[in-house]
PDB file of C-alpha atoms in Angstrom:
ATOM      1  CA  MET A 528      23.916  16.096  -9.764  1.00 66.00           C
ATOM      2  CA  SER A 529      20.771  14.136 -11.009  1.00 86.00           C
ATOM      3  CA  ALA A 530      18.346  13.089  -8.745  1.00 95.00           C
ATOM      4  CA  PRO A 531      18.383   9.557  -7.158  1.00 98.00           C
ATOM      5  CA  THR A 532      16.381   7.094  -9.301  1.00 98.00           C
ATOM      6  CA  LEU A 533      13.211   5.828  -7.665  1.00 98.00           C
ATOM      7  CA  LEU A 534      12.668   2.196  -7.597  1.00 98.00           C
ATOM      8  CA  VAL A 535       9.311   1.032  -6.423  1.00 98.00           C
ATOM      9  CA  ILE A 536       9.175  -2.408  -5.133  1.00 98.00           C
ATOM     10  CA  ALA A 537       5.847  -4.370  -4.957  1.00 96.00           C
ATOM     11  CA  HIS A 538       5.128  -7.853  -3.529  1.00 93.00           C
ATOM     12  CA  GLY A 539       4.291  -9.516  -7.044  1.00 93.00           C
ATOM     13  CA  SER A 540       1.288 -12.043  -8.009  1.00 94.00           C
ATOM     14  CA  ARG A 541       0.463 -14.518 -10.180  1.00 94.00           C
ATOM     15  CA  ASP A 542      -2.868 -12.367 -10.770  1.00 95.00           C
ATOM     16  CA  PRO A 543      -1.787 -10.105 -13.974  1.00 96.00           C
ATOM     17  CA  ARG A 544      -3.968  -7.595 -12.652  1.00 96.00           C
ATOM     18  CA  HIS A 545      -1.385  -6.950  -9.956  1.00 97.00           C
ATOM     19  CA  ALA A 546       1.423  -5.897 -12.125  1.00 97.00           C
ATOM     20  CA  ALA A 547      -0.749  -3.688 -14.289  1.00 98.00           C
ATOM     21  CA  THR A 548      -2.491  -1.584 -11.251  1.00 98.00           C
ATOM     22  CA  VAL A 549       0.999  -1.392  -9.701  1.00 98.00           C
ATOM     23  CA  GLN A 550       2.386  -0.195 -13.212  1.00 98.00           C
ATOM     24  CA  ALA A 551      -0.810   2.320 -13.279  1.00 98.00           C
ATOM     25  CA  LEU A 552       0.240   3.751 -10.076  1.00 98.00           C
ATOM     26  CA  VAL A 553       3.773   4.271 -10.529  1.00 98.00           C
ATOM     27  CA  ARG A 554       3.159   5.875 -14.068  1.00 97.00           C
ATOM     28  CA  ARG A 555       0.690   8.096 -12.377  1.00 98.00           C
ATOM     29  CA  ALA A 556       3.407   8.982  -9.415  1.00 98.00           C
ATOM     30  CA  GLY A 557       6.238   9.611 -12.161  1.00 97.00           C
ATOM     31  CA  LEU A 558       3.788  12.566 -13.822  1.00 97.00           C
ATOM     32  CA  LEU A 559       4.020  14.394 -10.416  1.00 98.00           C
ATOM     33  CA  ARG A 560       7.972  14.673 -10.984  1.00 96.00           C
ATOM     34  CA  PRO A 561       8.461  15.160 -14.269  1.00 96.00           C
ATOM     35  CA  GLY A 562      12.037  14.074 -15.458  1.00 95.00           C
ATOM     36  CA  LEU A 563      12.589  11.839 -12.263  1.00 97.00           C
ATOM     37  CA  ARG A 564      13.425   8.254 -13.545  1.00 98.00           C
ATOM     38  CA  VAL A 565      11.158   5.744 -11.865  1.00 98.00           C
ATOM     39  CA  GLU A 566      11.394   2.246 -12.074  1.00 98.00           C
ATOM     40  CA  THR A 567       9.185  -0.496 -10.870  1.00 98.00           C
ATOM     41  CA  ALA A 568      10.232  -4.232  -9.653  1.00 98.00           C
ATOM     42  CA  PHE A 569       8.774  -7.294  -7.974  1.00 97.00           C
ATOM     43  CA  LEU A 570       9.775  -9.523  -5.062  1.00 95.00           C
ATOM     44  CA  ASP A 571       8.108 -12.268  -6.362  1.00 92.00           C
ATOM     45  CA  PHE A 572       5.926 -13.860  -9.170  1.00 93.00           C
ATOM     46  CA  THR A 573       6.452 -10.943 -11.562  1.00 93.00           C
ATOM     47  CA  LEU A 574       9.238  -9.338 -13.753  1.00 95.00           C
ATOM     48  CA  PRO A 575      11.147  -7.358 -13.857  1.00 97.00           C
ATOM     49  CA  SER A 576      12.775  -8.702 -10.532  1.00 97.00           C
ATOM     50  CA  VAL A 577      14.411  -6.268  -8.162  1.00 97.00           C
ATOM     51  CA  THR A 578      18.047  -7.587  -8.601  1.00 97.00           C
ATOM     52  CA  GLY A 579      17.505  -7.462 -12.556  1.00 97.00           C
ATOM     53  CA  VAL A 580      16.473  -3.646 -12.522  1.00 98.00           C
ATOM     54  CA  LEU A 581      19.358  -2.902  -9.866  1.00 98.00           C
ATOM     55  CA  ASP A 582      22.070  -4.422 -12.094  1.00 98.00           C
ATOM     56  CA  ARG A 583      20.515  -2.664 -15.279  1.00 98.00           C
ATOM     57  CA  LEU A 584      20.643   0.636 -13.131  1.00 98.00           C
ATOM     58  CA  ALA A 585      24.151   0.067 -12.399  1.00 98.00           C
ATOM     59  CA  ALA A 586      25.005  -0.699 -16.055  1.00 98.00           C
ATOM     60  CA  ASP A 587      23.189   2.443 -17.014  1.00 97.00           C
ATOM     61  CA  GLY A 588      25.668   4.686 -14.948  1.00 97.00           C
ATOM     62  CA  VAL A 589      23.163   5.122 -11.953  1.00 97.00           C
ATOM     63  CA  ARG A 590      24.910   5.878  -8.876  1.00 97.00           C
ATOM     64  CA  GLU A 591      22.176   6.817  -6.528  1.00 97.00           C
ATOM     65  CA  VAL A 592      18.617   4.849  -5.712  1.00 98.00           C
ATOM     66  CA  VAL A 593      15.775   5.206  -3.447  1.00 98.00           C
ATOM     67  CA  ALA A 594      13.879   2.071  -3.120  1.00 98.00           C
ATOM     68  CA  LEU A 595      10.512   2.231  -1.749  1.00 97.00           C
ATOM     69  CA  PRO A 596       8.392  -0.689  -0.723  1.00 97.00           C
ATOM     70  CA  LEU A 597       4.735  -0.707  -2.058  1.00 97.00           C
ATOM     71  CA  LEU A 598       3.357  -1.894   1.225  1.00 95.00           C
ATOM     72  CA  LEU A 599       0.955  -0.223   3.614  1.00 96.00           C
ATOM     73  CA  THR A 600       2.392  -1.434   6.741  1.00 92.00           C
ATOM     74  CA  ARG A 601       6.073  -2.278   8.092  1.00 88.00           C
ATOM     75  CA  ALA A 602       5.644  -6.027   8.111  1.00 79.00           C
ATOM     76  CA  PHE A 603       7.885  -8.989   7.351  1.00 74.00           C
ATOM     77  CA  HIS A 604       8.399  -7.759   3.695  1.00 73.00           C
ATOM     78  CA  ALA A 605       9.754  -4.624   4.477  1.00 79.00           C
ATOM     79  CA  LYS A 606      11.569  -5.643   7.398  1.00 84.00           C
ATOM     80  CA  ALA A 607      13.328  -8.781   5.911  1.00 84.00           C
ATOM     81  CA  ASP A 608      12.798  -9.537   1.972  1.00 89.00           C
ATOM     82  CA  VAL A 609      13.390  -5.841   0.705  1.00 94.00           C
ATOM     83  CA  PRO A 610      16.720  -4.939   3.101  1.00 94.00           C
ATOM     84  CA  ALA A 611      17.924  -8.629   1.877  1.00 94.00           C
ATOM     85  CA  VAL A 612      17.161  -8.191  -2.075  1.00 95.00           C
ATOM     86  CA  LEU A 613      18.770  -4.911  -1.622  1.00 96.00           C
ATOM     87  CA  ARG A 614      22.086  -5.752  -0.043  1.00 94.00           C
ATOM     88  CA  ARG A 615      22.533  -7.647  -3.217  1.00 94.00           C
ATOM     89  CA  ALA A 616      22.889  -4.662  -5.357  1.00 97.00           C
ATOM     90  CA  PRO A 617      25.814  -3.791  -7.383  1.00 97.00           C
ATOM     91  CA  ALA A 618      28.535  -2.501  -5.319  1.00 96.00           C
ATOM     92  CA  SER A 619      28.547   0.936  -7.465  1.00 97.00           C
ATOM     93  CA  LEU A 620      24.952   1.875  -6.234  1.00 97.00           C
ATOM     94  CA  ARG A 621      24.176   3.390  -3.260  1.00 97.00           C
ATOM     95  CA  VAL A 622      20.730   2.160  -2.295  1.00 97.00           C
ATOM     96  CA  ARG A 623      18.515   3.779   0.456  1.00 96.00           C
ATOM     97  CA  GLN A 624      15.252   2.199   1.645  1.00 96.00           C
ATOM     98  CA  ALA A 625      12.298   4.745   2.033  1.00 97.00           C
ATOM     99  CA  ALA A 626       9.790   4.076   4.533  1.00 96.00           C
ATOM    100  CA  VAL A 627       6.403   2.120   3.745  1.00 96.00           C
ATOM    101  CA  LEU A 628       3.388   3.970   2.585  1.00 97.00           C
ATOM    102  CA  GLY A 629       1.360   3.661   5.938  1.00 96.00           C
ATOM    103  CA  PRO A 630      -0.035   5.061   8.372  1.00 96.00           C
ATOM    104  CA  SER A 631      -0.622   8.266   6.621  1.00 97.00           C
ATOM    105  CA  PRO A 632      -3.572  10.732   6.120  1.00 97.00           C
ATOM    106  CA  LEU A 633      -3.510  10.211   2.209  1.00 98.00           C
ATOM    107  CA  LEU A 634      -4.570   6.714   2.635  1.00 98.00           C
ATOM    108  CA  LEU A 635      -7.305   7.453   4.840  1.00 98.00           C
ATOM    109  CA  ALA A 636      -8.267   9.947   1.837  1.00 98.00           C
ATOM    110  CA  ALA A 637      -7.641   7.173  -0.471  1.00 98.00           C
ATOM    111  CA  VAL A 638     -10.142   4.618   1.090  1.00 98.00           C
ATOM    112  CA  GLU A 639     -12.672   7.409   1.315  1.00 98.00           C
ATOM    113  CA  ARG A 640     -12.220   8.215  -2.363  1.00 98.00           C
ATOM    114  CA  ARG A 641     -13.101   4.342  -3.383  1.00 98.00           C
ATOM    115  CA  LEU A 642     -15.999   4.325  -0.981  1.00 98.00           C
ATOM    116  CA  TYR A 643     -17.483   7.239  -2.492  1.00 98.00           C
ATOM    117  CA  GLU A 644     -17.350   6.167  -6.100  1.00 98.00           C
ATOM    118  CA  ALA A 645     -18.641   2.713  -4.770  1.00 98.00           C
ATOM    119  CA  GLY A 646     -21.853   5.080  -4.413  1.00 98.00           C
ATOM    120  CA  LEU A 647     -21.783   6.254  -0.880  1.00 98.00           C
ATOM    121  CA  THR A 648     -21.555  10.059   0.005  1.00 98.00           C
ATOM    122  CA  PRO A 649     -20.336  12.265   2.738  1.00 97.00           C
ATOM    123  CA  GLY A 650     -24.053  12.222   4.079  1.00 97.00           C
ATOM    124  CA  ASP A 651     -24.046   8.501   4.531  1.00 98.00           C
ATOM    125  CA  LYS A 652     -20.840   8.696   6.835  1.00 98.00           C
ATOM    126  CA  SER A 653     -22.909   8.625  10.079  1.00 97.00           C
ATOM    127  CA  THR A 654     -25.255   5.840   9.463  1.00 98.00           C
ATOM    128  CA  THR A 655     -22.622   3.386   7.598  1.00 98.00           C
ATOM    129  CA  GLY A 656     -20.472   1.056   9.087  1.00 98.00           C
ATOM    130  CA  VAL A 657     -16.999   0.107   7.411  1.00 98.00           C
ATOM    131  CA  VAL A 658     -15.172  -2.896   7.535  1.00 98.00           C
ATOM    132  CA  LEU A 659     -11.643  -1.984   6.607  1.00 98.00           C
ATOM    133  CA  ALA A 660     -10.237  -5.487   5.166  1.00 98.00           C
ATOM    134  CA  SER A 661      -6.389  -5.891   4.926  1.00 97.00           C
ATOM    135  CA  ALA A 662      -4.461  -8.591   3.592  1.00 94.00           C
ATOM    136  CA  GLY A 663      -3.645  -9.948   7.131  1.00 91.00           C
ATOM    137  CA  SER A 664      -0.171 -10.347   8.633  1.00 90.00           C
ATOM    138  CA  THR A 665       1.645 -12.328  11.525  1.00 89.00           C
ATOM    139  CA  ASP A 666       3.281  -9.511  12.520  1.00 89.00           C
ATOM    140  CA  PRO A 667       1.941  -7.384  15.711  1.00 91.00           C
ATOM    141  CA  GLU A 668       3.445  -3.939  14.521  1.00 91.00           C
ATOM    142  CA  ALA A 669       1.558  -4.674  11.176  1.00 91.00           C
ATOM    143  CA  ILE A 670      -1.614  -5.535  13.090  1.00 94.00           C
ATOM    144  CA  ALA A 671      -1.702  -2.410  15.231  1.00 94.00           C
ATOM    145  CA  VAL A 672      -1.068  -0.054  12.582  1.00 95.00           C
ATOM    146  CA  ILE A 673      -4.067  -1.312  10.784  1.00 96.00           C
ATOM    147  CA  ALA A 674      -6.281  -1.206  14.046  1.00 96.00           C
ATOM    148  CA  GLU A 675      -5.107   2.094  14.268  1.00 97.00           C
ATOM    149  CA  THR A 676      -5.919   3.024  10.731  1.00 98.00           C
ATOM    150  CA  ALA A 677      -9.458   1.901  11.481  1.00 98.00           C
ATOM    151  CA  ARG A 678      -9.593   4.221  14.374  1.00 98.00           C
ATOM    152  CA  GLU A 679      -8.686   7.261  12.631  1.00 98.00           C
ATOM    153  CA  LEU A 680     -11.278   6.510   9.806  1.00 98.00           C
ATOM    154  CA  ARG A 681     -13.804   6.270  12.385  1.00 98.00           C
ATOM    155  CA  ARG A 682     -12.724   9.701  13.686  1.00 97.00           C
ATOM    156  CA  THR A 683     -13.503  11.351  10.291  1.00 97.00           C
ATOM    157  CA  GLY A 684     -17.307  10.656  10.882  1.00 98.00           C
ATOM    158  CA  TRP A 685     -18.119   7.143   9.734  1.00 98.00           C
ATOM    159  CA  CYS A 686     -20.781   5.391  12.324  1.00 98.00           C
ATOM    160  CA  SER A 687     -18.142   2.354  12.952  1.00 98.00           C
ATOM    161  CA  VAL A 688     -15.144   1.069  11.536  1.00 98.00           C
ATOM    162  CA  ARG A 689     -13.586  -2.278  12.403  1.00 98.00           C
ATOM    163  CA  PRO A 690     -10.436  -4.020  10.812  1.00 98.00           C
ATOM    164  CA  ALA A 691     -10.558  -7.572   9.117  1.00 98.00           C
ATOM    165  CA  PHE A 692      -8.128  -9.664   7.628  1.00 97.00           C
ATOM    166  CA  ALA A 693      -7.809 -11.945   4.512  1.00 96.00           C
ATOM    167  CA  SER A 694      -5.408 -14.127   6.068  1.00 93.00           C
ATOM    168  CA  ALA A 695      -2.950 -14.872   8.961  1.00 88.00           C
ATOM    169  CA  SER A 696      -4.943 -12.737  11.334  1.00 88.00           C
ATOM    170  CA  LEU A 697      -8.585 -12.595  12.676  1.00 94.00           C
ATOM    171  CA  PRO A 698     -11.452 -11.416  12.357  1.00 97.00           C
ATOM    172  CA  ARG A 699     -12.251 -12.317   8.752  1.00 98.00           C
ATOM    173  CA  THR A 700     -14.359  -9.731   6.255  1.00 98.00           C
ATOM    174  CA  GLU A 701     -17.574 -11.757   6.549  1.00 98.00           C
ATOM    175  CA  ASP A 702     -17.629 -12.055  10.403  1.00 98.00           C
ATOM    176  CA  VAL A 703     -16.879  -8.224  10.724  1.00 98.00           C
ATOM    177  CA  VAL A 704     -19.777  -7.635   8.282  1.00 98.00           C
ATOM    178  CA  ARG A 705     -22.342  -9.571  10.475  1.00 98.00           C
ATOM    179  CA  ALA A 706     -21.092  -7.800  13.540  1.00 98.00           C
ATOM    180  CA  LEU A 707     -21.501  -4.604  12.159  1.00 98.00           C
ATOM    181  CA  ARG A 708     -25.032  -5.242  11.075  1.00 97.00           C
ATOM    182  CA  ALA A 709     -25.550  -5.663  14.780  1.00 96.00           C
ATOM    183  CA  GLU A 710     -24.393  -2.466  15.891  1.00 97.00           C
ATOM    184  CA  PRO A 711     -26.604   0.364  16.939  1.00 96.00           C
ATOM    185  CA  GLY A 712     -27.208   3.068  14.296  1.00 97.00           C
ATOM    186  CA  VAL A 713     -25.535   0.982  11.726  1.00 98.00           C
ATOM    187  CA  GLY A 714     -27.917   1.447   8.556  1.00 97.00           C
ATOM    188  CA  ARG A 715     -25.602  -0.112   5.920  1.00 98.00           C
ATOM    189  CA  VAL A 716     -22.349  -1.855   5.756  1.00 98.00           C
ATOM    190  CA  ALA A 717     -19.528  -1.255   3.393  1.00 98.00           C
ATOM    191  CA  VAL A 718     -16.319  -3.189   2.890  1.00 98.00           C
ATOM    192  CA  SER A 719     -13.038  -1.403   2.045  1.00 98.00           C
ATOM    193  CA  PRO A 720     -10.299  -3.238   0.750  1.00 98.00           C
ATOM    194  CA  TYR A 721      -7.000  -1.834   2.387  1.00 98.00           C
ATOM    195  CA  VAL A 722      -4.695  -3.371  -0.268  1.00 97.00           C
ATOM    196  CA  ILE A 723      -3.022  -1.705  -3.437  1.00 97.00           C
ATOM    197  CA  ALA A 724      -3.527  -4.112  -6.049  1.00 97.00           C
ATOM    198  CA  PRO A 725      -5.897  -7.021  -7.073  1.00 96.00           C
ATOM    199  CA  GLY A 726      -4.866 -10.587  -6.303  1.00 95.00           C
ATOM    200  CA  ARG A 727      -6.077 -13.666  -4.681  1.00 94.00           C
ATOM    201  CA  LEU A 728      -6.326 -12.058  -1.298  1.00 95.00           C
ATOM    202  CA  PRO A 729      -8.373  -9.268  -2.484  1.00 96.00           C
ATOM    203  CA  ASP A 730     -10.599 -11.787  -4.121  1.00 97.00           C
ATOM    204  CA  ARG A 731     -11.159 -13.429  -0.709  1.00 97.00           C
ATOM    205  CA  ILE A 732     -11.913 -10.018   0.863  1.00 98.00           C
ATOM    206  CA  ALA A 733     -14.287  -9.487  -2.082  1.00 97.00           C
ATOM    207  CA  GLY A 734     -16.050 -13.031  -1.302  1.00 97.00           C
ATOM    208  CA  GLY A 735     -16.058 -12.239   2.367  1.00 97.00           C
ATOM    209  CA  ALA A 736     -18.159  -8.871   1.386  1.00 98.00           C
ATOM    210  CA  ALA A 737     -21.285 -11.016  -0.159  1.00 97.00           C
ATOM    211  CA  GLU A 738     -23.615  -9.675   2.673  1.00 97.00           C
ATOM    212  CA  ALA A 739     -22.458  -6.282   2.693  1.00 98.00           C
ATOM    213  CA  ASP A 740     -24.255  -2.986   0.839  1.00 98.00           C
ATOM    214  CA  VAL A 741     -21.274  -1.861  -0.494  1.00 98.00           C
ATOM    215  CA  LEU A 742     -18.013  -3.033  -1.834  1.00 98.00           C
ATOM    216  CA  ALA A 743     -15.147  -0.441  -2.571  1.00 98.00           C
ATOM    217  CA  ASP A 744     -12.536  -1.224  -5.024  1.00 98.00           C
ATOM    218  CA  VAL A 745      -8.743  -1.539  -4.029  1.00 98.00           C
ATOM    219  CA  LEU A 746      -6.640   1.527  -3.552  1.00 98.00           C
ATOM    220  CA  GLY A 747      -5.016   1.127  -7.061  1.00 97.00           C
ATOM    221  CA  PRO A 748      -3.653   3.976  -8.921  1.00 98.00           C
ATOM    222  CA  SER A 749      -5.563   6.748  -6.769  1.00 98.00           C
ATOM    223  CA  PRO A 750      -4.304  10.339  -6.734  1.00 98.00           C
ATOM    224  CA  GLU A 751      -3.507  10.068  -2.865  1.00 98.00           C
ATOM    225  CA  LEU A 752      -1.490   6.826  -3.287  1.00 98.00           C
ATOM    226  CA  ALA A 753       0.482   8.499  -6.252  1.00 98.00           C
ATOM    227  CA  ARG A 754       0.940  11.318  -4.028  1.00 98.00           C
ATOM    228  CA  LEU A 755       2.229   9.277  -1.177  1.00 98.00           C
ATOM    229  CA  LEU A 756       4.776   7.780  -3.409  1.00 98.00           C
ATOM    230  CA  VAL A 757       6.553  11.069  -4.178  1.00 98.00           C
ATOM    231  CA  GLU A 758       6.348  12.103  -0.510  1.00 98.00           C
ATOM    232  CA  ARG A 759       8.117   8.864   0.655  1.00 98.00           C
ATOM    233  CA  TYR A 760      10.712   9.383  -2.057  1.00 98.00           C
ATOM    234  CA  GLU A 761      11.215  13.072  -1.303  1.00 97.00           C
ATOM    235  CA  GLN A 762      11.560  12.135   2.615  1.00 97.00           C
ATOM    236  CA  ALA A 763      13.864   9.609   1.940  1.00 97.00           C
ATOM    237  CA  VAL A 764      15.932  12.102  -0.235  1.00 96.00           C
ATOM    238  CA  ARG A 765      15.924  14.774   2.331  1.00 94.00           C
ATOM    239  CA  ALA A 766      16.923  12.392   5.151  1.00 89.00           C
ATOM    240  CA  PRO A 767      19.885  13.679   6.895  1.00 71.00           C
ATOM    241  CA  GLU A 768      21.138  10.061   7.608  1.00 51.00           C
ATOM    242  CA  ARG A 769      21.486   8.458   4.293  1.00 47.00           C
ATOM    243  CA  VAL A 770      22.705   4.811   4.902  1.00 45.00           C
ATOM    244  CA  ALA A 771      23.337   2.936   2.190  1.00 45.00           C
ATOM    245  CA  VAL A 772      22.037  -0.551   2.043  1.00 49.00           C
ATOM    246  CA  ALA A 773      24.564  -1.192  -0.826  1.00 42.00           C
ATOM    247  CA  GLY A 774      27.538   0.257  -2.119  1.00 38.00           C
TER     248      GLY A 774
END
């Protein structure tokens, strides 16, 4: 029996950089599982749509799909939007929704990779304050996960780590940059966008980092993120309870 197809579901954006980054990440993940069929779809703004890809998979004779939300937290999109669109899959498909990406030590490793690529070194950790800047959410569970991720990053040795949000929640990136400046022991401030791909909200994070010393890149197609996609897929395949969303 062939392995279930991996369908990576991204949010989508009017910004073409978003889709290009998502596709690069998915290609990198696919290289880690040679022979596995991997597809990409978007909830909004960008083609191909989730329903379009599911219809095509069914027409190709695929019978089992693992749908992986390309999301860092389990907020509204993972709880409502993704399940809703998966329920419209063709009846011939057995579709299972994998867990979102976060939290994971691999995400912390990807954040640190981007900070080092931006010019910091492990020796800078004890004197550097980090703004972990996410897109933001109105979901308390998602906000709690971001806060815990900031605490976990702090435990790796950074002088201070505080969360910030580009929308829906407070504080904003620029306010946390200023707050870190006032903290004892903080010699420099770095902003690390805790987002996967470029777009409107990441641009807002970058604007809020104007007074920071370092601005890291988005997580993008990092090796750690690619490994995490495969890990979430494999966890879904191994799960003892395979509850079909459709079919």
